[in-house]
XYZ file of C-alpha atoms in Angstrom:
295
model
C 1.983 -15.967 7.344
C -1.318 -14.091 7.411
C -4.811 -15.139 6.390
C -7.698 -12.948 5.256
C -11.227 -13.887 6.281
C -13.874 -11.717 4.608
C -16.875 -12.282 6.860
C -19.205 -10.027 4.868
C -18.744 -7.488 2.091
C -21.349 -5.234 0.510
C -23.816 -2.465 1.263
C -25.655 -4.758 3.692
C -22.697 -4.901 6.075
C -18.920 -5.334 6.098
C -16.423 -7.103 8.334
C -13.110 -8.883 7.788
C -10.410 -10.462 9.928
C -6.710 -10.461 9.140
C -5.289 -13.408 11.068
C -1.702 -14.005 12.080
C -1.431 -17.743 11.479
C 1.638 -17.997 13.716
C -0.146 -16.708 16.812
C -3.829 -17.352 16.096
C -4.541 -13.697 16.860
C -6.124 -11.281 14.438
C -7.319 -7.785 13.612
C -10.978 -7.033 12.855
C -11.588 -4.524 10.063
C -14.996 -2.864 10.494
C -18.110 -4.387 11.991
C -21.252 -3.639 10.051
C -22.746 -7.076 10.738
C -24.538 -8.577 13.716
C -22.788 -10.399 16.537
C -24.312 -13.720 15.511
C -22.857 -13.536 12.004
C -19.514 -12.292 13.295
C -19.158 -15.197 15.721
C -20.541 -17.812 13.325
C -18.324 -16.848 10.378
C -15.238 -16.614 12.559
C -15.991 -20.141 13.729
C -16.471 -21.280 10.124
C -13.074 -19.768 9.282
C -11.444 -21.621 12.176
C -10.640 -18.333 13.905
C -11.387 -17.771 17.588
C -13.006 -14.298 17.887
C -11.688 -14.068 21.440
C -8.256 -13.663 19.796
C -9.172 -10.340 18.147
C -6.393 -7.993 19.247
C -7.639 -4.749 17.665
C -10.528 -3.303 15.682
C -9.795 -0.949 12.779
C -12.529 1.283 11.368
C -12.225 2.299 7.718
C -14.912 5.008 7.832
C -18.149 6.099 9.456
C -20.864 4.679 7.158
C -23.388 2.418 8.824
C -22.605 -0.651 6.739
C -19.141 -0.601 8.322
C -19.933 0.285 11.952
C -23.564 -0.439 12.793
C -22.822 -3.778 14.482
C -19.832 -2.607 16.507
C -21.519 -2.084 19.876
C -23.298 -5.433 20.022
C -20.212 -7.212 18.694
C -17.914 -5.642 21.278
C -20.274 -6.582 24.073
C -20.375 -10.138 22.759
C -16.585 -10.257 22.579
C -16.347 -8.884 26.125
C -18.371 -11.864 27.337
C -15.652 -14.030 25.767
C -13.020 -12.127 27.745
C -11.905 -10.079 24.731
C -11.870 -6.270 24.924
C -9.744 -5.070 21.995
C -8.831 -1.418 21.406
C -10.751 0.341 18.639
C -8.883 2.546 16.159
C -10.813 5.264 14.316
C -10.063 8.802 13.205
C -11.396 11.805 15.085
C -13.461 12.885 12.081
C -14.987 9.413 11.783
C -15.851 9.316 15.495
C -17.431 12.768 15.276
C -19.568 11.643 12.324
C -20.513 8.344 14.002
C -20.788 8.855 17.791
C -21.892 5.244 18.105
C -18.247 4.204 17.714
C -17.224 5.909 20.964
C -20.396 4.674 22.644
C -19.618 1.108 21.569
C -16.062 1.264 22.894
C -17.198 2.883 26.110
C -19.866 0.253 26.713
C -17.164 -2.362 27.351
C -14.331 -0.125 28.545
C -12.333 -0.584 25.337
C -9.661 1.952 24.492
C -10.657 4.250 21.621
C -7.451 5.251 19.867
C -6.926 7.897 17.217
C -6.140 6.760 13.685
C -4.492 8.959 11.065
C -3.262 8.366 7.539
C 0.301 7.099 7.702
C -0.152 5.525 11.130
C 1.120 2.004 11.743
C -1.003 0.088 14.221
C 0.744 -2.884 15.852
C -1.466 -5.732 17.044
C -1.427 -9.540 16.881
C 2.109 -9.500 15.468
C 0.801 -7.495 12.517
C 1.500 -3.923 11.462
C -1.483 -2.209 9.840
C -0.506 0.853 7.826
C -3.416 3.225 7.191
C -3.726 5.073 3.891
C -6.400 7.462 2.655
C -9.099 6.450 0.230
C -11.441 8.771 -1.700
C -14.977 8.314 -0.404
C -17.890 10.519 0.636
C -17.358 9.857 4.325
C -15.969 12.084 7.053
C -12.641 10.341 6.427
C -11.826 6.940 4.959
C -8.894 4.541 5.001
C -7.554 1.386 3.478
C -4.885 -0.750 5.161
C -1.643 -2.425 4.237
C -1.075 -5.322 6.637
C 2.464 -6.596 7.156
C 3.455 -9.646 9.180
C 5.869 -8.194 11.713
C 7.489 -11.512 12.530
C 7.952 -13.566 9.343
C 9.159 -12.859 5.799
C 6.918 -13.471 2.820
C 9.174 -16.298 1.699
C 7.962 -18.298 4.702
C 4.307 -17.828 3.777
C 3.675 -21.000 1.851
C 0.251 -22.021 0.652
C -2.117 -21.152 -2.158
C -5.178 -18.949 -1.976
C -7.473 -21.843 -2.758
C -6.869 -25.593 -2.928
C -5.094 -26.404 -6.171
C -4.493 -22.755 -7.098
C -1.133 -22.144 -8.786
C 1.525 -20.202 -6.932
C 2.851 -16.969 -8.389
C 6.467 -15.981 -8.596
C 8.153 -16.345 -5.226
C 8.514 -13.069 -3.286
C 11.851 -11.801 -2.114
C 13.047 -13.939 0.762
C 13.627 -10.901 2.981
C 10.271 -9.230 2.298
C 7.399 -9.236 4.747
C 4.152 -11.008 4.038
C 1.624 -8.355 2.917
C -2.158 -8.175 2.627
C -3.503 -5.012 0.965
C -7.105 -4.080 1.745
C -9.026 -1.311 -0.010
C -12.766 -0.790 -0.287
C -15.031 2.267 -0.556
C -13.072 4.573 -2.820
C -14.047 6.332 -6.031
C -10.513 6.425 -7.421
C -7.180 4.806 -6.650
C -5.033 7.627 -5.336
C -1.234 7.558 -5.776
C -0.984 6.906 -2.021
C -3.313 3.932 -2.306
C -1.585 2.594 -5.417
C 1.724 2.574 -3.558
C 0.147 0.797 -0.583
C -1.300 -1.954 -2.775
C 2.012 -2.812 -4.421
C 3.865 -5.934 -3.336
C 0.895 -7.648 -1.701
C 0.590 -11.424 -1.589
C -3.175 -11.109 -1.087
C -5.008 -8.146 -2.605
C -8.543 -7.182 -1.527
C -9.803 -4.456 -3.862
C -13.208 -2.905 -4.327
C -15.059 -3.881 -7.509
C -18.431 -2.411 -6.679
C -20.411 -1.928 -9.852
C -20.687 -2.589 -13.549
C -20.808 0.826 -15.219
C -23.554 -0.132 -17.681
C -25.681 -1.815 -15.028
C -25.385 1.270 -12.833
C -26.280 3.612 -15.696
C -29.377 1.650 -16.686
C -30.319 0.446 -13.213
C -33.109 1.505 -10.846
C -31.231 4.008 -8.691
C -32.155 7.721 -8.837
C -29.767 9.822 -10.911
C -28.164 11.601 -7.890
C -27.318 8.216 -6.348
C -25.885 6.940 -9.626
C -23.768 10.073 -9.916
C -22.520 9.660 -6.345
C -21.534 6.002 -6.847
C -19.684 6.734 -10.108
C -17.941 9.845 -8.756
C -14.363 10.186 -7.546
C -15.728 9.914 -3.994
C -17.980 6.931 -4.654
C -17.037 3.346 -5.432
C -14.669 1.622 -7.850
C -16.247 -0.039 -10.864
C -15.239 -3.437 -12.206
C -13.248 -1.708 -14.956
C -11.422 0.528 -12.487
C -10.494 -2.415 -10.265
C -9.190 -4.385 -13.246
C -7.266 -1.347 -14.493
C -5.579 -0.913 -11.105
C -4.598 -4.582 -11.049
C -3.227 -4.267 -14.588
C -1.198 -1.214 -13.561
C 0.291 -3.056 -10.590
C 1.173 -5.993 -12.838
C 2.740 -3.767 -15.491
C 4.911 -2.011 -12.909
C 6.069 -5.207 -11.209
C 4.011 -4.344 -8.150
C 2.268 -7.715 -8.113
C 5.078 -10.180 -8.789
C 4.443 -11.987 -5.498
C 0.649 -11.881 -5.762
C -1.109 -15.175 -5.017
C -4.737 -14.102 -4.933
C -6.970 -11.092 -5.527
C -10.483 -10.791 -4.113
C -13.184 -8.425 -5.405
C -14.792 -6.521 -2.527
C -18.009 -4.581 -1.837
C -19.825 -6.010 -4.863
C -23.199 -4.323 -5.398
C -26.209 -6.617 -5.419
C -28.164 -4.125 -7.552
C -25.562 -2.854 -10.012
C -23.300 -5.877 -10.395
C -23.189 -9.627 -10.088
C -20.596 -12.001 -8.695
C -19.384 -13.099 -12.140
C -18.368 -9.795 -13.751
C -15.800 -8.657 -11.152
C -14.071 -12.039 -11.241
C -13.964 -12.017 -15.037
C -12.466 -8.528 -15.172
C -9.735 -9.284 -12.661
C -9.011 -12.657 -14.269
C -8.658 -10.967 -17.675
C -6.085 -8.530 -16.272
C -4.085 -11.421 -14.826
C -4.331 -13.443 -18.050
C -3.168 -10.486 -20.152
C -0.043 -10.273 -17.984
C 0.481 -14.045 -17.927
C 0.164 -14.022 -14.137
C -1.037 -17.198 -12.352
C -2.667 -15.623 -9.280
C -6.165 -16.825 -8.437
C -9.313 -14.694 -8.238
C -12.093 -14.753 -5.663
C -15.150 -12.639 -4.958
C -16.288 -11.590 -1.478
C -19.971 -12.142 -0.686
C -22.530 -10.332 1.394
C -23.724 -13.394 3.285
C -20.954 -15.953 2.911
C -17.451 -16.355 4.301
C -14.494 -16.148 1.915
C -11.046 -17.040 3.301
C -7.680 -16.604 1.611
C -4.334 -17.862 2.881
């Protein structure tokens, strides 16, 4: 069984841990937050940051990588020097990634779409997203050692369980933020997840009438920007209609804008998609400054 700990999500900084509950090890996805918050929210989640077995970088934007160097040096003082996986294009656009890895002697390993990274008893399959970065990825995490049928537990206390997954299937967490559209490759990667983390960045009307300059609004709403609440709900509805979410237990809205959204609208949109399909999965929203854990 795997757990997802969203330590921070939003334009102010992003970081998440996918934990293998069997081993207590985990994989860190991005580090756009300070070392203090990384350590404190891992502790709040009951996860030992010294058990981070790998760091995966989705893309080169500062809100996903600006805290990496300080965090790695803090982890090194705990005796933890995990390898860092990032694409060549991302490293070229953000030299601080290589500098951060080098500062503690961590291996910097190339990441390409279609790669499967093995760490902490988890396989992380990288898929492309559509974002205005040098290159950007989402990840499909599969528990390499236990089938989904063994992954008991609800996303939140008292939350109803969805239909039981196939006994021989692996436990899956799908993780996708920072994309303007859901590509066919991404749609395929999201199918069959028990826990689904999907970007729900902005409310289209709030963005249109909000304070941002027109070029910024156009960028956010473009095919290389960020998913809106409606787009996230539509993708969930498509997965449900195709049977790609039969084993889903929980969905969490990610990268919610603090200027062009609120924490109610994404949850309502995703909940409406689930209700329309008669699906009992629970809904959560990831916060900028608060831990959200799903199991």
